[in-house]
Amino acid sequence: MQTTFWTALLTSLAAAAVTSLGIWTIRRFTDWGRRNTAYFVAYRHA
C-alpha cells in the first residue's frame, strides 16, 4: 500500500510538472506557438 501511494504521488507530480512546463513554454513563445498551431492539433489527434 505504501509503495502504491508514493508511486502514484510521484507520477502525478511529474505529470503536473510536465504540464506546467508546457504551459510556460507556450506562454513564453506565443508567436511561435501561433505559427505552429496546426502541428499541435495534428499531434493531438494522432
Short mmCIF file of N, CA and C in Angstrom, two decimals:
data_model
loop_
_atom_site.label_atom_id
_atom_site.label_comp_id
_atom_site.label_asym_id
_atom_site.label_seq_id
_atom_site.Cartn_x
_atom_site.Cartn_y
_atom_site.Cartn_z
N MET A 1 0.82 -1.20 0.00
CA MET A 1 0.00 0.00 0.00
C MET A 1 0.86 1.26 0.00
N GLN A 2 1.89 1.28 0.80
CA GLN A 2 2.76 2.45 0.87
C GLN A 2 3.45 2.72 -0.47
N THR A 3 3.94 1.66 -1.10
CA THR A 3 4.63 1.82 -2.37
C THR A 3 3.69 2.37 -3.44
N THR A 4 2.47 1.88 -3.45
CA THR A 4 1.48 2.33 -4.43
C THR A 4 1.20 3.82 -4.26
N PHE A 5 1.07 4.26 -3.02
CA PHE A 5 0.80 5.68 -2.76
C PHE A 5 1.93 6.55 -3.28
N TRP A 6 3.17 6.20 -2.95
CA TRP A 6 4.30 7.04 -3.37
C TRP A 6 4.49 7.01 -4.88
N THR A 7 4.25 5.87 -5.49
CA THR A 7 4.35 5.78 -6.95
C THR A 7 3.31 6.68 -7.60
N ALA A 8 2.07 6.62 -7.12
CA ALA A 8 1.01 7.47 -7.67
C ALA A 8 1.30 8.94 -7.43
N LEU A 9 1.79 9.27 -6.26
CA LEU A 9 2.10 10.67 -5.94
C LEU A 9 3.21 11.20 -6.84
N LEU A 10 4.29 10.45 -6.97
CA LEU A 10 5.40 10.90 -7.81
C LEU A 10 5.00 11.00 -9.28
N THR A 11 4.20 10.06 -9.74
CA THR A 11 3.74 10.10 -11.13
C THR A 11 2.86 11.32 -11.38
N SER A 12 1.96 11.61 -10.46
CA SER A 12 1.09 12.77 -10.64
C SER A 12 1.87 14.07 -10.54
N LEU A 13 2.87 14.14 -9.68
CA LEU A 13 3.71 15.33 -9.59
C LEU A 13 4.53 15.53 -10.87
N ALA A 14 5.01 14.43 -11.43
CA ALA A 14 5.75 14.52 -12.70
C ALA A 14 4.83 15.01 -13.82
N ALA A 15 3.60 14.50 -13.86
CA ALA A 15 2.65 14.95 -14.88
C ALA A 15 2.33 16.43 -14.71
N ALA A 16 2.17 16.87 -13.47
CA ALA A 16 1.89 18.29 -13.21
C ALA A 16 3.07 19.16 -13.65
N ALA A 17 4.29 18.68 -13.40
CA ALA A 17 5.48 19.44 -13.80
C ALA A 17 5.58 19.55 -15.32
N VAL A 18 5.33 18.46 -16.02
CA VAL A 18 5.40 18.48 -17.49
C VAL A 18 4.32 19.40 -18.06
N THR A 19 3.12 19.33 -17.51
CA THR A 19 2.04 20.20 -17.97
C THR A 19 2.37 21.66 -17.72
N SER A 20 2.88 21.96 -16.53
CA SER A 20 3.25 23.34 -16.20
C SER A 20 4.35 23.85 -17.12
N LEU A 21 5.33 23.01 -17.40
CA LEU A 21 6.40 23.39 -18.31
C LEU A 21 5.86 23.67 -19.71
N GLY A 22 4.93 22.85 -20.16
CA GLY A 22 4.33 23.06 -21.48
C GLY A 22 3.55 24.37 -21.54
N ILE A 23 2.79 24.66 -20.50
CA ILE A 23 2.03 25.92 -20.45
C ILE A 23 2.99 27.10 -20.43
N TRP A 24 4.02 27.02 -19.63
CA TRP A 24 5.01 28.12 -19.55
C TRP A 24 5.69 28.33 -20.90
N THR A 25 6.05 27.22 -21.56
CA THR A 25 6.74 27.31 -22.85
C THR A 25 5.86 27.99 -23.89
N ILE A 26 4.61 27.60 -23.96
CA ILE A 26 3.71 28.20 -24.94
C ILE A 26 3.47 29.67 -24.62
N ARG A 27 3.35 30.00 -23.34
CA ARG A 27 3.17 31.41 -22.97
C ARG A 27 4.42 32.22 -23.30
N ARG A 28 5.58 31.63 -23.11
CA ARG A 28 6.85 32.32 -23.36
C ARG A 28 7.08 32.56 -24.84
N PHE A 29 6.69 31.58 -25.65
CA PHE A 29 6.90 31.65 -27.10
C PHE A 29 5.56 31.70 -27.82
N THR A 30 4.74 32.67 -27.48
CA THR A 30 3.38 32.78 -28.02
C THR A 30 3.37 32.87 -29.54
N ASP A 31 4.20 33.72 -30.11
CA ASP A 31 4.22 33.87 -31.57
C ASP A 31 4.56 32.56 -32.26
N TRP A 32 5.56 31.87 -31.75
CA TRP A 32 5.96 30.58 -32.32
C TRP A 32 4.81 29.58 -32.20
N GLY A 33 4.15 29.57 -31.06
CA GLY A 33 3.02 28.67 -30.85
C GLY A 33 1.88 28.92 -31.82
N ARG A 34 1.59 30.18 -32.06
CA ARG A 34 0.51 30.52 -33.01
C ARG A 34 0.88 30.12 -34.43
N ARG A 35 2.13 30.29 -34.79
CA ARG A 35 2.56 29.91 -36.15
C ARG A 35 2.50 28.40 -36.35
N ASN A 36 2.65 27.62 -35.29
CA ASN A 36 2.70 26.16 -35.40
C ASN A 36 1.47 25.47 -34.83
N THR A 37 0.36 26.18 -34.73
CA THR A 37 -0.86 25.61 -34.16
C THR A 37 -1.30 24.35 -34.90
N ALA A 38 -1.19 24.34 -36.21
CA ALA A 38 -1.62 23.18 -36.99
C ALA A 38 -0.87 21.92 -36.58
N TYR A 39 0.41 22.04 -36.25
CA TYR A 39 1.19 20.88 -35.83
C TYR A 39 0.70 20.35 -34.49
N PHE A 40 0.35 21.25 -33.57
CA PHE A 40 -0.15 20.82 -32.26
C PHE A 40 -1.48 20.10 -32.39
N VAL A 41 -2.36 20.60 -33.25
CA VAL A 41 -3.66 19.98 -33.45
C VAL A 41 -3.48 18.60 -34.08
N ALA A 42 -2.59 18.50 -35.06
CA ALA A 42 -2.35 17.21 -35.71
C ALA A 42 -1.78 16.21 -34.71
N TYR A 43 -0.91 16.65 -33.83
CA TYR A 43 -0.32 15.76 -32.83
C TYR A 43 -1.38 15.27 -31.86
N ARG A 44 -2.31 16.13 -31.52
CA ARG A 44 -3.35 15.77 -30.56
C ARG A 44 -4.23 14.66 -31.10
N HIS A 45 -4.46 14.63 -32.40
CA HIS A 45 -5.35 13.63 -32.99
C HIS A 45 -4.61 12.40 -33.48
N ALA A 46 -3.32 12.35 -33.28
CA ALA A 46 -2.54 11.21 -33.77
C ALA A 46 -2.77 9.98 -32.92
#
